[in-house]
Amino acid sequence: MARPFNFSAGPAAMPVEVLQQAADEMLDWHGSGMGVMEMSHRGKEFSAIIEAAETDLRELLAVPPEFRILFMQGGGLAENAIVPLNLSRAGKVDFVVSGSWSEKSMKEAARYAQPLLAASNSDSNHTTLPAPASWTLSADARYVHICSNETIHGVEFHQLPDLKALGSRAPLVIDFSSHVASRTVDWSRVGLAFGGAQKNLGPAGLTLVVVREDLLGHALPACPSAFDYKTVAANGSMYNTPPTFGIYMAGLTFQWLKRQTEGGLSGVAAMEQRNITKASLLYDFIDSSSLYFNKVARDCRSRMNVPFFLRDESLNDAFLSGARAAGLLQLKGHKSVGGMRASIYNAMPLEGVQALVNHMRDFEKTRA
Ligand SMILES: *Cc1c(COP(=O)(O)O)cnc(C)c1O
């Protein structure tokens, strides 16, 4: 029987081929007589796994050579502390608050640095994005932080800001937890990108950091050694035991991503095309319906996280139980926003979005 379609915001659905391969290799990885969870992280087997994962990710995201790829732990929230510990030198940091995640990042940074609000979309209840030309950037900020995809509010930067053109010399830090590998990245505009793996890359427990080399080596004395990017980089992400199984699963996901093709494209570019098609299908249906609506301004709607509402909220429970019966799981919206949310990450096939739209259409008809 086919598996249901899982719209969880995270930890989220993984490609079924990846899960199947992991199941096949669970007891004996490549004839080694060991499962990946049971291997020394310093042995030749795991070394091959982590090296391939890094090489594949660098190729998939076209990460330039002057950036280091770090496999860490702690998740996105720990990075809210680890980034200022490493980059702020206890100085000023400019924050663009565009939703819950960037708001959390700014709050946490106050423990280590001097966060300043460069721009906010709270006027619109996080349904727009402030134009970069309107941001108030500090001349001496150590970095500028944005959340490039706000998972809860469904707001996405479709273009990263060009800080140089805005007169800032600070590096841009992006929290790309919930859209990493869903689209290409313009690294010429980025100093550091971080993300938890559990939305688009693999199981929870692995945190990806991609950091420009010149930003290493400025950690505050209080920074834990295991979280000092320079130490992590110098030890090939093996200063302490890395999340080995998470790295293995992410590595299988990278191989899966490399195999994807769409309209003559492959890898992340193919994925991006597919994600555009999936998101348009859902948003176009929502916009054409008289029962459902989405509050986010069209030019900043997330391709990954689609919050939507029923005009008659008393139908919410019936909508969700009907969805479950139709094999459509975890559509309930985040408690701070309400309504519904469909997260349609890389692992969600077009058929899953089509099945959701079909259910929404059928449900609307029966209530008309
Ligand atoms: C999920 C998420 C996080 C939180 O990550 P944790 O692994 O729970 O710490 C941070 N930022 C964004 C944008 C997220 O979507």
Short mmCIF file of C-alpha atoms and ligand atoms in Angstrom, two decimals:
data_model
loop_
_atom_site.label_atom_id
_atom_site.label_comp_id
_atom_site.label_asym_id
_atom_site.label_seq_id
_atom_site.Cartn_x
_atom_site.Cartn_y
_atom_site.Cartn_z
CA MET A 1 0.00 0.00 0.00
CA ALA A 2 1.20 3.50 -0.81
CA ARG A 3 2.36 5.59 2.17
CA PRO A 4 0.24 8.60 3.13
CA PHE A 5 1.50 12.06 2.16
CA ASN A 6 3.06 13.77 5.17
CA PHE A 7 2.90 17.59 5.33
CA SER A 8 4.78 17.96 8.63
CA ALA A 9 6.76 21.19 9.07
CA GLY A 10 9.58 19.28 10.73
CA PRO A 11 10.86 16.76 11.46
CA ALA A 12 9.45 16.17 8.02
CA ALA A 13 8.91 13.46 5.43
CA MET A 14 12.02 11.99 3.81
CA PRO A 15 12.33 10.50 0.32
CA VAL A 16 11.03 6.94 0.47
CA GLU A 17 14.02 5.68 -1.55
CA VAL A 18 16.34 7.08 1.13
CA LEU A 19 14.40 5.41 3.95
CA GLN A 20 14.37 2.14 2.02
CA GLN A 21 18.11 2.25 1.39
CA ALA A 22 18.79 3.00 5.06
CA ALA A 23 16.56 0.07 6.03
CA ASP A 24 18.43 -2.23 3.64
CA GLU A 25 21.80 -1.13 5.06
CA MET A 26 20.73 -0.96 8.72
CA LEU A 27 22.37 -4.20 9.89
CA ASP A 28 25.31 -4.33 7.51
CA TRP A 29 26.67 -1.27 5.74
CA HIS A 30 28.38 -2.25 2.46
CA GLY A 31 29.57 -5.63 3.75
CA SER A 32 31.35 -4.10 6.77
CA GLY A 33 29.38 -6.30 9.19
CA MET A 34 28.26 -3.16 11.07
CA GLY A 35 25.40 -0.73 10.93
CA VAL A 36 26.34 2.96 10.52
CA MET A 37 25.20 3.74 14.11
CA GLU A 38 27.71 1.19 15.43
CA MET A 39 30.82 2.43 13.64
CA SER A 40 33.69 4.44 15.03
CA HIS A 41 33.47 7.94 13.57
CA ARG A 42 37.23 7.71 12.99
CA GLY A 43 37.17 4.44 11.07
CA LYS A 44 37.61 4.19 7.30
CA GLU A 45 33.97 3.31 6.71
CA PHE A 46 32.53 6.41 8.36
CA SER A 47 35.30 8.59 6.91
CA ALA A 48 34.10 7.56 3.45
CA ILE A 49 30.51 8.42 4.42
CA ILE A 50 31.23 11.91 5.75
CA GLU A 51 33.63 12.77 2.91
CA ALA A 52 31.09 11.79 0.29
CA ALA A 53 28.37 13.76 2.11
CA GLU A 54 30.49 16.89 2.13
CA THR A 55 31.60 16.54 -1.50
CA ASP A 56 28.04 15.90 -2.68
CA LEU A 57 26.63 18.82 -0.73
CA ARG A 58 29.32 21.16 -2.03
CA GLU A 59 28.45 20.12 -5.56
CA LEU A 60 24.67 20.29 -5.05
CA LEU A 61 24.68 23.76 -3.50
CA ALA A 62 27.65 25.00 -5.60
CA VAL A 63 29.47 26.03 -2.43
CA PRO A 64 32.62 27.98 -3.41
CA PRO A 65 36.03 26.77 -2.16
CA GLU A 66 36.44 29.68 0.28
CA PHE A 67 33.52 28.35 2.33
CA ARG A 68 33.79 25.56 4.90
CA ILE A 69 31.03 23.02 5.39
CA LEU A 70 30.51 22.02 9.03
CA PHE A 71 28.35 19.21 10.36
CA MET A 72 27.35 20.17 13.88
CA GLN A 73 24.71 19.53 16.56
CA GLY A 74 22.33 21.71 18.53
CA GLY A 75 19.85 22.60 15.79
CA GLY A 76 18.81 26.01 14.52
CA LEU A 77 18.13 27.32 17.99
CA ALA A 78 21.62 26.53 19.26
CA GLU A 79 22.99 28.41 16.22
CA ASN A 80 21.11 31.47 17.48
CA ALA A 81 23.75 31.50 20.24
CA ILE A 82 26.65 29.91 18.37
CA VAL A 83 26.61 32.48 15.56
CA PRO A 84 26.91 35.53 17.84
CA LEU A 85 29.47 33.65 19.98
CA ASN A 86 31.59 33.19 16.86
CA LEU A 87 30.94 36.29 14.78
CA SER A 88 29.77 39.19 16.94
CA ARG A 89 32.92 39.96 18.98
CA ALA A 90 30.25 41.24 21.43
CA GLY A 91 29.52 44.12 19.03
CA LYS A 92 26.51 45.26 17.06
CA VAL A 93 24.44 42.90 14.96
CA ASP A 94 21.64 43.99 12.60
CA PHE A 95 18.51 41.85 12.59
CA VAL A 96 15.67 41.74 10.11
CA VAL A 97 12.67 40.35 11.96
CA SER A 98 10.31 38.71 9.51
CA GLY A 99 8.60 36.09 11.68
CA SER A 100 8.95 33.88 14.74
CA TRP A 101 12.34 32.42 13.87
CA SER A 102 14.22 35.67 13.27
CA GLU A 103 12.52 37.09 16.36
CA LYS A 104 13.93 34.20 18.43
CA SER A 105 17.35 34.68 16.88
CA MET A 106 17.43 38.35 17.84
CA LYS A 107 16.36 37.66 21.41
CA GLU A 108 19.04 35.01 21.92
CA ALA A 109 21.77 37.19 20.40
CA ALA A 110 21.21 39.76 23.17
CA ARG A 111 22.96 37.39 25.57
CA TYR A 112 26.23 37.75 23.66
CA ALA A 113 26.04 40.83 21.43
CA GLN A 114 24.15 44.08 20.81
CA PRO A 115 21.31 43.22 18.48
CA LEU A 116 19.68 46.11 16.59
CA LEU A 117 16.41 45.96 14.70
CA ALA A 118 17.17 46.83 11.07
CA ALA A 119 13.67 46.15 9.79
CA SER A 120 10.52 44.29 10.74
CA ASN A 121 7.29 43.13 9.18
CA SER A 122 5.32 42.98 12.43
CA ASP A 123 3.04 45.78 11.09
CA SER A 124 1.68 43.27 8.59
CA ASN A 125 1.64 40.39 11.09
CA HIS A 126 4.57 38.81 9.23
CA THR A 127 2.80 38.55 5.88
CA THR A 128 5.15 40.79 3.85
CA LEU A 129 8.89 41.40 3.69
CA PRO A 130 10.43 44.82 4.26
CA ALA A 131 12.26 45.98 1.12
CA PRO A 132 16.05 45.86 1.67
CA ALA A 133 16.35 49.52 0.57
CA SER A 134 14.32 50.45 3.68
CA TRP A 135 16.53 48.59 6.17
CA THR A 136 18.42 50.58 8.80
CA LEU A 137 21.89 49.04 8.69
CA SER A 138 24.62 49.98 11.16
CA ALA A 139 27.97 51.07 9.79
CA ASP A 140 29.84 48.87 12.26
CA ALA A 141 27.60 45.80 12.49
CA ARG A 142 29.52 42.53 12.78
CA TYR A 143 26.90 40.82 10.66
CA VAL A 144 23.32 41.11 9.41
CA HIS A 145 20.93 38.26 10.26
CA ILE A 146 17.88 37.21 8.26
CA CYS A 147 15.73 34.09 8.27
CA SER A 148 15.52 33.38 4.55
CA ASN A 149 12.41 31.22 4.94
CA GLU A 150 10.07 31.77 7.89
CA THR A 151 8.68 28.29 8.46
CA ILE A 152 5.76 29.35 10.67
CA HIS A 153 4.55 32.42 8.78
CA GLY A 154 5.30 31.09 5.29
CA VAL A 155 7.36 34.09 4.15
CA GLU A 156 10.41 33.53 1.95
CA PHE A 157 13.13 35.78 0.54
CA HIS A 158 13.12 34.98 -3.17
CA GLN A 159 16.27 37.03 -3.53
CA LEU A 160 18.95 37.45 -0.92
CA PRO A 161 19.76 41.10 -0.16
CA ASP A 162 22.94 42.52 -1.68
CA LEU A 163 24.36 44.15 1.45
CA LYS A 164 27.26 45.76 -0.41
CA ALA A 165 24.80 47.58 -2.68
CA LEU A 166 23.03 48.79 0.48
CA GLY A 167 26.26 50.29 1.79
CA SER A 168 26.96 47.64 4.45
CA ARG A 169 30.28 45.82 4.70
CA ALA A 170 28.90 43.27 7.14
CA PRO A 171 28.57 39.62 6.15
CA LEU A 172 25.04 38.28 5.72
CA VAL A 173 23.99 35.41 7.98
CA ILE A 174 21.00 33.38 6.82
CA ASP A 175 18.95 30.85 8.74
CA PHE A 176 18.00 28.60 5.83
CA SER A 177 16.78 25.68 7.97
CA SER A 178 13.48 25.25 6.17
CA HIS A 179 14.44 25.80 2.55
CA VAL A 180 18.02 24.56 2.30
CA ALA A 181 18.53 22.58 -0.93
CA SER A 182 15.10 23.61 -2.22
CA ARG A 183 16.67 26.27 -4.45
CA THR A 184 20.07 27.54 -5.49
CA VAL A 185 22.01 29.94 -3.20
CA ASP A 186 23.84 33.09 -4.31
CA TRP A 187 26.94 32.62 -2.16
CA SER A 188 28.40 35.97 -3.29
CA ARG A 189 25.83 37.57 -0.97
CA VAL A 190 26.32 35.24 2.02
CA GLY A 191 28.88 35.04 4.83
CA LEU A 192 27.32 32.20 6.78
CA ALA A 193 24.29 29.95 6.35
CA PHE A 194 22.97 27.55 8.95
CA GLY A 195 20.12 25.10 9.15
CA GLY A 196 18.80 22.17 11.12
CA ALA A 197 18.57 19.04 8.95
CA GLN A 198 15.08 17.93 9.91
CA LYS A 199 13.14 19.94 7.33
CA ASN A 200 14.84 19.16 4.05
CA LEU A 201 18.02 17.13 4.60
CA GLY A 202 17.57 14.28 7.04
CA PRO A 203 16.69 13.38 10.62
CA ALA A 204 16.84 15.84 13.54
CA GLY A 205 20.17 16.01 15.35
CA LEU A 206 22.35 17.27 12.52
CA THR A 207 22.97 20.98 11.95
CA LEU A 208 24.56 22.25 8.77
CA VAL A 209 26.79 25.35 8.82
CA VAL A 210 28.36 26.79 5.68
CA VAL A 211 30.77 29.57 6.62
CA ARG A 212 33.22 31.76 4.73
CA GLU A 213 36.74 31.02 5.87
CA ASP A 214 37.61 34.60 6.90
CA LEU A 215 34.82 34.50 9.51
CA LEU A 216 36.54 31.71 11.45
CA GLY A 217 38.77 32.43 14.43
CA HIS A 218 36.90 35.30 16.10
CA ALA A 219 34.99 33.38 18.78
CA LEU A 220 34.39 34.99 22.17
CA PRO A 221 36.39 33.39 25.03
CA ALA A 222 33.14 32.02 26.49
CA CYS A 223 32.34 30.07 23.31
CA PRO A 224 32.36 26.31 24.03
CA SER A 225 35.23 24.66 22.12
CA ALA A 226 32.84 22.20 20.49
CA PHE A 227 30.92 25.18 19.06
CA ASP A 228 33.91 27.24 17.92
CA TYR A 229 33.67 27.12 14.12
CA LYS A 230 37.43 27.31 13.78
CA THR A 231 37.93 24.26 15.99
CA VAL A 232 35.13 22.36 14.24
CA ALA A 233 36.56 23.23 10.81
CA ALA A 234 40.14 22.37 11.80
CA ASN A 235 38.96 18.93 12.89
CA GLY A 236 36.83 18.17 9.84
CA SER A 237 33.63 18.29 11.95
CA MET A 238 35.18 15.60 14.20
CA TYR A 239 36.38 17.63 17.18
CA ASN A 240 33.89 15.56 19.11
CA THR A 241 31.71 12.69 17.93
CA PRO A 242 29.51 14.09 15.17
CA PRO A 243 25.88 12.98 14.67
CA THR A 244 27.03 10.04 12.56
CA PHE A 245 23.67 8.54 11.65
CA GLY A 246 22.24 11.95 10.74
CA ILE A 247 25.21 12.64 8.49
CA TYR A 248 24.75 9.25 6.82
CA MET A 249 21.03 9.90 6.21
CA ALA A 250 21.73 13.40 4.89
CA GLY A 251 24.38 11.85 2.64
CA LEU A 252 21.81 9.44 1.20
CA THR A 253 19.48 12.40 0.67
CA PHE A 254 22.24 14.27 -1.19
CA GLN A 255 22.71 11.24 -3.49
CA TRP A 256 18.95 11.19 -4.05
CA LEU A 257 19.00 14.91 -4.85
CA LYS A 258 21.80 14.39 -7.38
CA ARG A 259 19.66 11.81 -9.19
CA GLN A 260 16.66 14.16 -9.58
CA THR A 261 16.01 15.63 -13.02
CA GLU A 262 13.35 18.02 -14.28
CA GLY A 263 13.05 19.77 -17.61
CA GLY A 264 16.69 19.17 -18.58
CA LEU A 265 17.95 20.27 -15.14
CA SER A 266 19.36 18.11 -12.37
CA GLY A 267 20.05 18.26 -8.65
CA VAL A 268 18.97 21.36 -6.74
CA ALA A 269 18.08 23.26 -9.93
CA ALA A 270 15.69 20.44 -10.87
CA MET A 271 14.31 20.44 -7.34
CA GLU A 272 13.75 24.19 -7.53
CA GLN A 273 11.71 23.82 -10.72
CA ARG A 274 9.63 21.08 -9.15
CA ASN A 275 9.13 23.16 -5.99
CA ILE A 276 7.90 26.11 -8.08
CA THR A 277 5.40 23.83 -9.82
CA LYS A 278 4.21 22.33 -6.53
CA ALA A 279 3.82 25.70 -4.79
CA SER A 280 2.01 27.29 -7.76
CA LEU A 281 -0.45 24.41 -7.91
CA LEU A 282 -1.37 24.90 -4.25
CA TYR A 283 -1.39 28.72 -4.13
CA ASP A 284 -3.33 29.00 -7.40
CA PHE A 285 -5.98 26.67 -6.05
CA ILE A 286 -6.19 28.56 -2.72
CA ASP A 287 -6.50 31.90 -4.53
CA SER A 288 -9.26 30.56 -6.78
CA SER A 289 -11.28 29.09 -3.93
CA SER A 290 -13.97 30.81 -1.89
CA LEU A 291 -13.42 28.64 1.19
CA TYR A 292 -9.62 28.85 1.65
CA PHE A 293 -7.26 31.79 1.82
CA ASN A 294 -3.60 32.61 2.40
CA LYS A 295 -2.59 35.94 3.99
CA VAL A 296 0.96 36.30 2.65
CA ALA A 297 1.79 38.88 -0.04
CA ARG A 298 2.25 37.10 -3.36
CA ASP A 299 5.87 38.09 -3.97
CA CYS A 300 7.09 36.65 -0.67
CA ARG A 301 5.09 33.47 -0.35
CA SER A 302 7.14 30.49 0.73
CA ARG A 303 7.52 27.59 -1.67
CA MET A 304 8.08 25.27 1.28
CA ASN A 305 5.55 26.23 3.96
CA VAL A 306 2.03 27.19 2.95
CA PRO A 307 -0.18 28.39 5.80
CA PHE A 308 -3.83 28.62 4.84
CA PHE A 309 -7.17 29.18 6.53
CA LEU A 310 -10.77 28.13 6.11
CA ARG A 311 -13.15 31.10 6.03
CA ASP A 312 -15.40 29.11 8.35
CA GLU A 313 -13.09 28.03 11.17
CA SER A 314 -15.75 25.74 12.65
CA LEU A 315 -14.94 23.39 9.74
CA ASN A 316 -11.28 22.98 10.77
CA ASP A 317 -11.69 19.68 12.61
CA ALA A 318 -13.80 18.15 9.84
CA PHE A 319 -11.23 19.28 7.27
CA LEU A 320 -8.38 17.68 9.21
CA SER A 321 -10.13 14.40 9.90
CA GLY A 322 -11.18 14.16 6.24
CA ALA A 323 -7.60 14.83 5.24
CA ARG A 324 -6.30 12.08 7.52
CA ALA A 325 -8.84 9.66 6.08
CA ALA A 326 -7.60 10.62 2.59
CA GLY A 327 -3.99 9.84 3.59
CA LEU A 328 -2.91 13.48 4.09
CA LEU A 329 -1.11 13.86 7.41
CA GLN A 330 0.01 16.68 9.75
CA LEU A 331 -1.80 19.61 8.13
CA LYS A 332 -2.71 21.42 11.33
CA GLY A 333 -1.27 24.94 11.43
CA HIS A 334 1.26 26.17 14.00
CA LYS A 335 -0.46 27.13 17.25
CA SER A 336 0.72 30.74 17.00
CA VAL A 337 -0.88 31.22 13.57
CA GLY A 338 -3.79 28.76 13.60
CA GLY A 339 -5.55 27.34 10.56
CA MET A 340 -3.66 24.87 8.40
CA ARG A 341 -0.12 24.59 7.11
CA ALA A 342 1.08 22.39 4.29
CA SER A 343 4.86 21.95 4.30
CA ILE A 344 5.89 20.76 0.88
CA TYR A 345 9.61 20.19 1.15
CA ASN A 346 11.78 18.45 -1.45
CA ALA A 347 10.57 14.99 -0.44
CA MET A 348 6.93 15.87 -1.16
CA PRO A 349 6.16 14.72 -4.71
CA LEU A 350 3.87 16.70 -7.02
CA GLU A 351 1.30 13.89 -6.61
CA GLY A 352 1.12 14.69 -2.89
CA VAL A 353 0.27 18.34 -3.55
CA GLN A 354 -2.24 17.24 -6.20
CA ALA A 355 -3.84 14.89 -3.66
CA LEU A 356 -4.09 17.76 -1.16
CA VAL A 357 -5.68 20.07 -3.73
CA ASN A 358 -8.15 17.32 -4.68
CA HIS A 359 -9.11 16.87 -1.04
CA MET A 360 -9.50 20.62 -0.54
CA ARG A 361 -11.69 20.88 -3.65
CA ASP A 362 -13.87 17.92 -2.65
CA PHE A 363 -14.24 19.25 0.89
CA GLU A 364 -15.24 22.67 -0.40
CA LYS A 365 -17.87 21.14 -2.69
CA THR A 366 -19.52 19.15 0.11
CA ARG A 367 -19.76 22.31 2.24
CA ALA A 368 -21.05 24.62 -0.49
C1 LIG B 1 12.89 24.47 12.53
C2 LIG B 1 13.60 25.76 12.50
C3 LIG B 1 14.53 26.13 13.48
C4 LIG B 1 14.69 25.35 14.78
O1 LIG B 1 15.55 24.35 14.71
P1 LIG B 1 15.81 23.39 15.96
O2 LIG B 1 16.53 22.28 15.29
O3 LIG B 1 14.49 23.00 16.55
O4 LIG B 1 16.64 24.12 16.92
C5 LIG B 1 15.22 27.31 13.34
N1 LIG B 1 14.99 28.11 12.27
C6 LIG B 1 14.07 27.81 11.33
C7 LIG B 1 13.85 28.74 10.19
C8 LIG B 1 13.36 26.62 11.42
O5 LIG B 1 12.45 26.31 10.48
#
